[in-house]
């Protein structure tokens, strides 16, 4: 029985975010910017130390072991850290908490497509300044009046990283707005804006365990800011769902944060493979931005990206493609292991030469 229009008219309807595919069969999976290496060995130990009998109890609502580990890692106080179920959860709560103005929030026209979905979901007005012809964010576009600003650094899917003076320039021009820097890919790039939080009371930096820390499946993200803004986030979280982080996520997350050496080693390997991938793809005639993330944003002047995407999929090599007018010539290719990238290069050598 179809639901009648009178009922439907009062239902919140949204165009949801479309996540990358998670195929169940074995493929070369270069489509959702996961890390090809396992998490720190300490994560296994943390799992082994869990007692299922404890699962009958709710987890610590303040997530203190994880908050403490992160605070120690970044040299900030515990009241400056907020954790959530992946940075998607943290960012969505940030939208709800901080973007309450009648003025439009600003984010780039080409960026993480979830921002638009949250803005729509929460009925937040928004405007999307265009990137320049080289896919760079134009700082001056963010000098106008606004209800808040958010952008990733490095940006996604362009993979371009902006230095901290660029971030500071935006902060200087927006002393009365909240500025959120989404650093999902920062470990592969450069300096984090976390070092600026003592200087700007309007800055929130979010990061994730899904990329450099190889824990996308555990769903852990966090925000670092000043205690006042973190308190506001917690107030909204406790008004929504107090027990967001499972006992497993808390234990595994805390263990992962403590293993700095492993993180650095994994990041080094991925950056090496990324630079090798740039060389290989350039030889095949691809053009791409100077990626500082764990993926490349690449096009081939002679081949249709949509077709190439479909053909690669048939060959069990998954990459990402958007049928969006501005970026439909591009493929987003996650950096996998060297062996995985070799499978891609072998296929492309046969296909584009
Ligand atoms: N921000 C950006 C720019 C991303 O690409 C992603 C990954 N899809 C996220 C946030 C969310 O990542 P997660 O929820 O896994 O932390």
Tab-separated table of C-alpha atoms and ligand atoms in Angstrom:
chain	number	residue	atom	x	y	z
A	1	UNK	CA	0.000	0.000	0.000
A	2	UNK	CA	1.495	3.330	-1.035
A	3	UNK	CA	1.742	5.989	1.680
A	4	UNK	CA	-0.536	8.937	0.870
A	5	UNK	CA	0.759	12.369	-0.098
A	6	UNK	CA	-0.816	13.930	3.046
A	7	UNK	CA	1.443	11.775	5.155
A	8	UNK	CA	4.526	12.121	2.972
A	9	UNK	CA	4.367	15.896	2.971
A	10	UNK	CA	5.417	16.092	6.639
A	11	UNK	CA	8.258	13.655	6.372
A	12	UNK	CA	11.837	14.892	6.206
A	13	UNK	CA	13.190	13.747	2.894
A	14	UNK	CA	16.832	14.030	1.878
A	15	UNK	CA	19.107	13.059	-0.979
A	16	UNK	CA	21.454	10.874	1.014
A	17	UNK	CA	25.224	10.709	0.773
A	18	UNK	CA	26.260	7.825	-1.473
A	19	UNK	CA	29.108	5.844	0.081
A	20	UNK	CA	31.651	4.029	-2.073
A	21	UNK	CA	30.884	0.408	-2.850
A	22	UNK	CA	31.974	-2.306	-0.436
A	23	UNK	CA	32.012	-5.349	-2.730
A	24	UNK	CA	31.773	-8.711	-0.983
A	25	UNK	CA	33.954	-10.545	-3.497
A	26	UNK	CA	37.730	-10.166	-3.635
A	27	UNK	CA	38.747	-7.173	-5.709
A	28	UNK	CA	41.612	-4.712	-5.901
A	29	UNK	CA	39.891	-2.144	-3.763
A	30	UNK	CA	41.064	1.373	-4.502
A	31	UNK	CA	37.697	3.127	-4.144
A	32	UNK	CA	37.145	4.313	-0.566
A	33	UNK	CA	40.547	5.577	0.600
A	34	UNK	CA	41.017	2.816	3.120
A	35	UNK	CA	44.499	1.865	4.248
A	36	UNK	CA	45.806	-1.370	2.665
A	37	UNK	CA	47.867	-2.235	5.769
A	38	UNK	CA	46.486	-3.681	9.016
A	39	UNK	CA	46.192	-1.513	12.155
A	40	UNK	CA	48.914	-1.445	14.830
A	41	UNK	CA	49.590	-4.851	16.455
A	42	UNK	CA	48.536	-3.196	19.732
A	43	UNK	CA	44.967	-3.231	18.417
A	44	UNK	CA	44.969	-7.054	18.396
A	45	UNK	CA	46.223	-7.063	21.983
A	46	UNK	CA	43.495	-4.638	22.976
A	47	UNK	CA	40.901	-6.891	21.352
A	48	UNK	CA	42.310	-9.944	23.154
A	49	UNK	CA	42.020	-8.156	26.472
A	50	UNK	CA	38.301	-7.499	26.012
A	51	UNK	CA	35.988	-9.656	28.106
A	52	UNK	CA	32.650	-10.297	26.357
A	53	UNK	CA	31.047	-10.518	29.822
A	54	UNK	CA	31.608	-6.748	30.040
A	55	UNK	CA	29.535	-6.194	26.913
A	56	UNK	CA	26.400	-6.385	29.058
A	57	UNK	CA	27.459	-3.037	30.535
A	58	UNK	CA	27.261	0.258	28.705
A	59	UNK	CA	30.599	1.745	27.724
A	60	UNK	CA	32.073	4.838	29.401
A	61	UNK	CA	29.968	7.688	27.950
A	62	UNK	CA	32.879	10.133	28.264
A	63	UNK	CA	35.185	7.777	26.289
A	64	UNK	CA	37.923	8.772	28.693
A	65	UNK	CA	40.638	6.220	27.779
A	66	UNK	CA	40.509	7.307	24.161
A	67	UNK	CA	40.181	11.014	24.924
A	68	UNK	CA	43.145	10.768	27.302
A	69	UNK	CA	45.306	8.937	24.742
A	70	UNK	CA	44.502	11.528	22.072
A	71	UNK	CA	45.083	14.467	24.421
A	72	UNK	CA	48.492	13.064	25.366
A	73	UNK	CA	49.342	12.454	21.729
A	74	UNK	CA	48.587	16.044	20.694
A	75	UNK	CA	49.819	17.736	23.874
A	76	UNK	CA	46.397	19.238	24.664
A	77	UNK	CA	44.076	18.919	27.655
A	78	UNK	CA	41.415	16.227	27.790
A	79	UNK	CA	38.677	18.866	27.708
A	80	UNK	CA	39.921	19.869	24.246
A	81	UNK	CA	39.137	16.504	22.634
A	82	UNK	CA	35.803	15.076	21.469
A	83	UNK	CA	35.458	11.565	20.016
A	84	UNK	CA	32.763	10.034	17.847
A	85	UNK	CA	31.777	7.180	15.552
A	86	UNK	CA	34.073	8.088	12.678
A	87	UNK	CA	34.641	11.677	11.654
A	88	UNK	CA	31.303	11.528	9.818
A	89	UNK	CA	29.608	11.354	13.220
A	90	UNK	CA	31.818	14.120	14.635
A	91	UNK	CA	31.271	16.361	11.595
A	92	UNK	CA	27.547	15.798	11.541
A	93	UNK	CA	27.360	16.796	15.240
A	94	UNK	CA	29.522	19.834	14.439
A	95	UNK	CA	27.019	20.918	11.770
A	96	UNK	CA	24.176	20.513	14.259
A	97	UNK	CA	26.019	22.276	17.080
A	98	UNK	CA	27.860	25.121	15.385
A	99	UNK	CA	25.991	26.048	12.222
A	100	UNK	CA	22.892	27.737	13.581
A	101	UNK	CA	22.998	31.111	11.848
A	102	UNK	CA	20.573	32.463	9.265
A	103	UNK	CA	23.640	33.334	7.200
A	104	UNK	CA	24.894	30.699	4.782
A	105	UNK	CA	27.773	28.461	5.741
A	106	UNK	CA	30.544	28.221	3.149
A	107	UNK	CA	32.302	25.186	1.711
A	108	UNK	CA	33.959	24.617	-1.682
A	109	UNK	CA	31.861	23.524	-4.656
A	110	UNK	CA	34.110	20.505	-5.133
A	111	UNK	CA	34.653	18.863	-1.772
A	112	UNK	CA	33.485	16.087	0.512
A	113	UNK	CA	29.930	15.531	-0.708
A	114	UNK	CA	28.607	14.816	2.781
A	115	UNK	CA	28.738	18.544	3.709
A	116	UNK	CA	25.883	19.347	1.387
A	117	UNK	CA	23.859	16.412	2.719
A	118	UNK	CA	24.227	17.541	6.345
A	119	UNK	CA	23.415	21.133	5.413
A	120	UNK	CA	20.230	19.915	3.710
A	121	UNK	CA	19.362	17.500	6.497
A	122	UNK	CA	19.673	20.175	9.202
A	123	UNK	CA	18.226	22.917	6.974
A	124	UNK	CA	21.349	25.036	7.178
A	125	UNK	CA	21.659	27.598	4.365
A	126	UNK	CA	24.904	27.147	2.417
A	127	UNK	CA	26.919	28.577	-0.449
A	128	UNK	CA	29.699	26.863	-2.330
A	129	UNK	CA	32.481	29.094	-3.693
A	130	UNK	CA	34.107	27.572	-6.782
A	131	UNK	CA	37.595	26.136	-6.755
A	132	UNK	CA	39.970	27.819	-9.226
A	133	UNK	CA	40.922	26.178	-12.523
A	134	UNK	CA	43.672	24.187	-10.761
A	135	UNK	CA	41.164	22.913	-8.180
A	136	UNK	CA	42.604	25.170	-5.445
A	137	UNK	CA	40.397	26.766	-2.795
A	138	UNK	CA	40.337	30.552	-3.294
A	139	UNK	CA	40.910	32.014	0.179
A	140	UNK	CA	39.387	35.411	-0.683
A	141	UNK	CA	36.026	33.736	-1.411
A	142	UNK	CA	35.800	33.087	2.326
A	143	UNK	CA	36.192	36.727	3.376
A	144	UNK	CA	32.462	37.402	3.092
A	145	UNK	CA	29.835	37.262	5.817
A	146	UNK	CA	28.889	33.687	6.652
A	147	UNK	CA	27.363	31.367	9.239
A	148	UNK	CA	30.455	29.159	9.425
A	149	UNK	CA	33.097	27.609	7.198
A	150	UNK	CA	34.175	24.041	6.585
A	151	UNK	CA	36.677	22.494	4.195
A	152	UNK	CA	38.943	19.457	4.214
A	153	UNK	CA	42.717	19.849	4.182
A	154	UNK	CA	43.876	18.114	2.042
A	155	UNK	CA	40.657	18.712	0.123
A	156	UNK	CA	38.765	15.690	-1.217
A	157	UNK	CA	38.556	14.458	-3.900
A	158	UNK	CA	41.172	16.895	-5.258
A	159	UNK	CA	43.897	15.717	-2.794
A	160	UNK	CA	45.380	19.234	-2.621
A	161	UNK	CA	46.917	20.364	0.680
A	162	UNK	CA	47.118	24.011	1.722
A	163	UNK	CA	49.810	25.209	4.121
A	164	UNK	CA	48.925	26.602	7.534
A	165	UNK	CA	49.365	30.236	6.454
A	166	UNK	CA	46.397	29.681	4.108
A	167	UNK	CA	44.308	28.352	7.014
A	168	UNK	CA	45.390	31.248	9.231
A	169	UNK	CA	44.407	33.746	6.549
A	170	UNK	CA	40.870	32.305	6.506
A	171	UNK	CA	40.767	32.309	10.318
A	172	UNK	CA	41.975	35.928	10.473
A	173	UNK	CA	39.198	37.007	8.109
A	174	UNK	CA	36.533	35.107	10.045
A	175	UNK	CA	37.133	35.842	13.717
A	176	UNK	CA	33.372	35.683	14.425
A	177	UNK	CA	32.581	32.449	12.572
A	178	UNK	CA	33.331	28.850	13.411
A	179	UNK	CA	35.906	27.412	11.006
A	180	UNK	CA	36.117	23.609	10.800
A	181	UNK	CA	39.147	22.068	9.129
A	182	UNK	CA	38.446	18.430	8.238
A	183	UNK	CA	41.845	16.747	8.366
A	184	UNK	CA	40.830	13.211	7.389
A	185	UNK	CA	43.979	12.901	5.232
A	186	UNK	CA	46.412	15.151	7.147
A	187	UNK	CA	48.880	12.399	8.108
A	188	UNK	CA	49.787	11.952	4.447
A	189	UNK	CA	50.170	15.694	3.899
A	190	UNK	CA	51.832	18.223	6.212
A	191	UNK	CA	51.381	20.254	9.365
A	192	UNK	CA	48.051	19.967	11.154
A	193	UNK	CA	45.978	23.003	12.088
A	194	UNK	CA	45.748	21.507	15.600
A	195	UNK	CA	48.768	23.668	16.418
A	196	UNK	CA	46.599	26.741	15.817
A	197	UNK	CA	43.813	25.942	18.262
A	198	UNK	CA	45.476	27.899	21.107
A	199	UNK	CA	45.591	30.967	18.886
A	200	UNK	CA	42.066	30.935	17.382
A	201	UNK	CA	39.024	30.372	19.587
A	202	UNK	CA	36.847	29.775	16.487
A	203	UNK	CA	38.834	26.800	15.103
A	204	UNK	CA	37.793	23.140	15.209
A	205	UNK	CA	39.996	20.455	13.672
A	206	UNK	CA	38.604	16.988	12.970
A	207	UNK	CA	40.537	13.831	12.193
A	208	UNK	CA	39.833	10.126	11.763
A	209	UNK	CA	41.206	6.647	12.487
A	210	UNK	CA	39.895	5.458	9.108
A	211	UNK	CA	42.842	6.417	6.911
A	212	UNK	CA	46.370	6.623	8.333
A	213	UNK	CA	45.472	4.442	11.339
A	214	UNK	CA	43.858	1.695	9.196
A	215	UNK	CA	40.677	1.443	11.259
A	216	UNK	CA	37.809	2.442	8.987
A	217	UNK	CA	35.869	-0.600	10.196
A	218	UNK	CA	36.121	0.426	13.852
A	219	UNK	CA	34.538	3.856	13.232
A	220	UNK	CA	36.511	6.359	15.276
A	221	UNK	CA	36.885	10.081	14.626
A	222	UNK	CA	37.655	13.091	16.804
A	223	UNK	CA	37.669	16.840	17.061
A	224	UNK	CA	40.264	19.006	18.779
A	225	UNK	CA	39.371	22.556	19.774
A	226	UNK	CA	39.132	24.790	22.840
A	227	UNK	CA	37.251	23.573	25.952
A	228	UNK	CA	34.224	25.850	25.355
A	229	UNK	CA	33.483	24.492	21.886
A	230	UNK	CA	34.178	20.903	22.964
A	231	UNK	CA	31.680	21.364	25.806
A	232	UNK	CA	29.048	22.561	23.299
A	233	UNK	CA	29.685	19.461	21.178
A	234	UNK	CA	29.352	17.197	24.198
A	235	UNK	CA	26.083	18.874	25.204
A	236	UNK	CA	24.630	18.084	21.787
A	237	UNK	CA	26.042	14.559	21.796
A	238	UNK	CA	24.482	13.836	25.213
A	239	UNK	CA	21.182	15.153	23.869
A	240	UNK	CA	21.355	12.683	21.010
A	241	UNK	CA	23.097	9.456	22.047
A	242	UNK	CA	25.310	9.261	25.132
A	243	UNK	CA	26.949	5.923	24.378
A	244	UNK	CA	28.353	6.431	20.917
A	245	UNK	CA	31.667	4.609	21.289
A	246	UNK	CA	31.637	0.834	21.873
A	247	UNK	CA	33.943	-0.783	24.419
A	248	UNK	CA	35.878	-2.334	21.521
A	249	UNK	CA	36.341	1.000	19.749
A	250	UNK	CA	37.556	2.682	22.937
A	251	UNK	CA	40.121	-0.027	23.748
A	252	UNK	CA	41.367	-0.448	20.168
A	253	UNK	CA	41.461	3.270	19.504
A	254	UNK	CA	43.515	4.011	22.620
A	255	UNK	CA	45.985	1.250	21.682
A	256	UNK	CA	46.346	2.569	18.130
A	257	UNK	CA	47.061	6.142	19.252
A	258	UNK	CA	49.905	4.979	21.484
A	259	UNK	CA	51.745	3.265	18.613
A	260	UNK	CA	53.190	6.351	16.948
A	261	UNK	CA	56.042	4.434	15.301
A	262	UNK	CA	53.670	2.097	13.503
A	263	UNK	CA	51.601	5.029	12.227
A	264	UNK	CA	54.695	6.751	10.884
A	265	UNK	CA	55.922	3.569	9.184
A	266	UNK	CA	52.549	2.911	7.511
A	267	UNK	CA	52.256	6.508	6.350
A	268	UNK	CA	55.816	6.401	4.952
A	269	UNK	CA	55.000	3.281	2.896
A	270	UNK	CA	51.822	4.809	1.494
A	271	UNK	CA	53.560	8.061	0.581
A	272	UNK	CA	56.287	6.099	-1.233
A	273	UNK	CA	53.710	4.142	-3.191
A	274	UNK	CA	51.826	7.378	-3.931
A	275	UNK	CA	54.914	8.978	-5.454
A	276	UNK	CA	55.606	5.826	-7.464
A	277	UNK	CA	51.997	5.818	-8.650
A	278	UNK	CA	52.388	9.404	-9.851
A	279	UNK	CA	55.389	8.371	-11.972
A	280	UNK	CA	53.661	5.316	-13.431
A	281	UNK	CA	50.444	7.152	-14.260
A	282	UNK	CA	52.343	10.094	-15.779
A	283	UNK	CA	54.118	7.652	-18.099
A	284	UNK	CA	50.724	6.393	-19.221
A	285	UNK	CA	49.635	9.941	-20.070
A	286	UNK	CA	47.458	10.618	-17.021
A	287	UNK	CA	47.263	14.109	-15.552
A	288	UNK	CA	46.627	14.669	-11.855
A	289	UNK	CA	46.810	17.162	-9.036
A	290	UNK	CA	49.813	17.112	-6.714
A	291	UNK	CA	48.237	14.740	-4.226
A	292	UNK	CA	49.230	14.991	-0.593
A	293	UNK	CA	46.609	12.429	0.438
A	294	UNK	CA	46.348	8.624	0.164
A	295	UNK	CA	44.636	8.880	-3.226
A	296	UNK	CA	45.178	10.470	-6.623
A	297	UNK	CA	42.702	12.555	-8.564
A	298	UNK	CA	43.563	11.731	-12.146
A	299	UNK	CA	42.299	12.134	-15.682
A	300	UNK	CA	43.459	10.901	-19.046
A	301	UNK	CA	43.148	13.390	-21.914
A	302	UNK	CA	42.224	10.651	-24.383
A	303	UNK	CA	40.016	8.311	-22.373
A	304	UNK	CA	36.580	8.765	-20.896
A	305	UNK	CA	36.810	8.410	-17.114
A	306	UNK	CA	33.318	6.957	-16.767
A	307	UNK	CA	34.077	4.204	-19.262
A	308	UNK	CA	37.454	3.494	-17.735
A	309	UNK	CA	35.799	3.246	-14.310
A	310	UNK	CA	33.324	0.639	-15.620
A	311	UNK	CA	36.019	-1.334	-17.416
A	312	UNK	CA	38.256	-1.366	-14.371
A	313	UNK	CA	35.340	-2.637	-12.329
A	314	UNK	CA	34.782	-5.484	-14.789
A	315	UNK	CA	38.451	-6.313	-14.290
A	316	UNK	CA	37.807	-6.354	-10.498
A	317	UNK	CA	39.727	-3.138	-9.896
A	318	UNK	CA	37.520	-0.680	-8.008
A	319	UNK	CA	38.229	3.057	-8.126
A	320	UNK	CA	35.825	5.988	-7.612
A	321	UNK	CA	34.099	8.127	-10.250
A	322	UNK	CA	31.421	10.821	-9.898
A	323	UNK	CA	29.052	11.684	-12.663
A	324	UNK	CA	29.189	15.314	-11.585
A	325	UNK	CA	29.692	17.798	-14.408
A	326	UNK	CA	32.766	19.453	-12.884
A	327	UNK	CA	34.721	16.303	-12.104
A	328	UNK	CA	33.360	13.652	-14.420
A	329	UNK	CA	36.660	13.505	-16.338
A	330	UNK	CA	38.440	12.323	-13.210
A	331	UNK	CA	38.999	9.087	-11.356
A	332	UNK	CA	39.846	9.017	-7.678
A	333	UNK	CA	42.316	6.236	-7.091
A	334	UNK	CA	43.196	5.145	-3.549
A	335	UNK	CA	46.820	4.231	-2.911
A	336	UNK	CA	46.965	0.516	-2.080
A	337	UNK	CA	49.968	-1.754	-1.580
A	338	UNK	CA	52.637	-1.790	-4.296
A	339	UNK	CA	51.261	-5.152	-5.456
A	340	UNK	CA	47.732	-3.770	-5.771
A	341	UNK	CA	48.974	-0.751	-7.683
A	342	UNK	CA	50.913	-3.076	-10.034
A	343	UNK	CA	47.648	-4.811	-10.939
A	344	UNK	CA	46.194	-1.401	-11.835
A	345	UNK	CA	49.266	-0.333	-13.835
A	346	UNK	CA	49.305	-3.652	-15.758
A	347	UNK	CA	45.669	-3.210	-16.695
A	348	UNK	CA	46.110	0.430	-17.692
A	349	UNK	CA	49.255	-0.283	-19.725
A	350	UNK	CA	47.215	-2.646	-21.894
A	351	UNK	CA	44.239	-0.313	-21.995
A	352	UNK	CA	45.579	3.211	-22.624
A	353	UNK	CA	48.702	2.613	-24.735
B	1	LIG	N1	36.099	13.761	5.658
B	1	LIG	C1	36.564	13.455	4.449
B	1	LIG	C2	37.123	14.535	3.601
B	1	LIG	C3	36.504	12.139	3.975
B	1	LIG	O1	36.918	11.830	2.756
B	1	LIG	C4	35.961	11.137	4.809
B	1	LIG	C5	35.918	9.703	4.343
B	1	LIG	N2	34.833	9.359	3.590
B	1	LIG	C6	35.477	11.517	6.059
B	1	LIG	C7	35.564	12.833	6.465
B	1	LIG	C8	34.799	10.549	6.986
B	1	LIG	O2	35.609	9.517	7.394
B	1	LIG	P1	35.235	8.614	8.651
B	1	LIG	O3	33.798	8.800	8.974
B	1	LIG	O4	35.559	7.229	8.222
B	1	LIG	O5	36.130	9.099	9.761
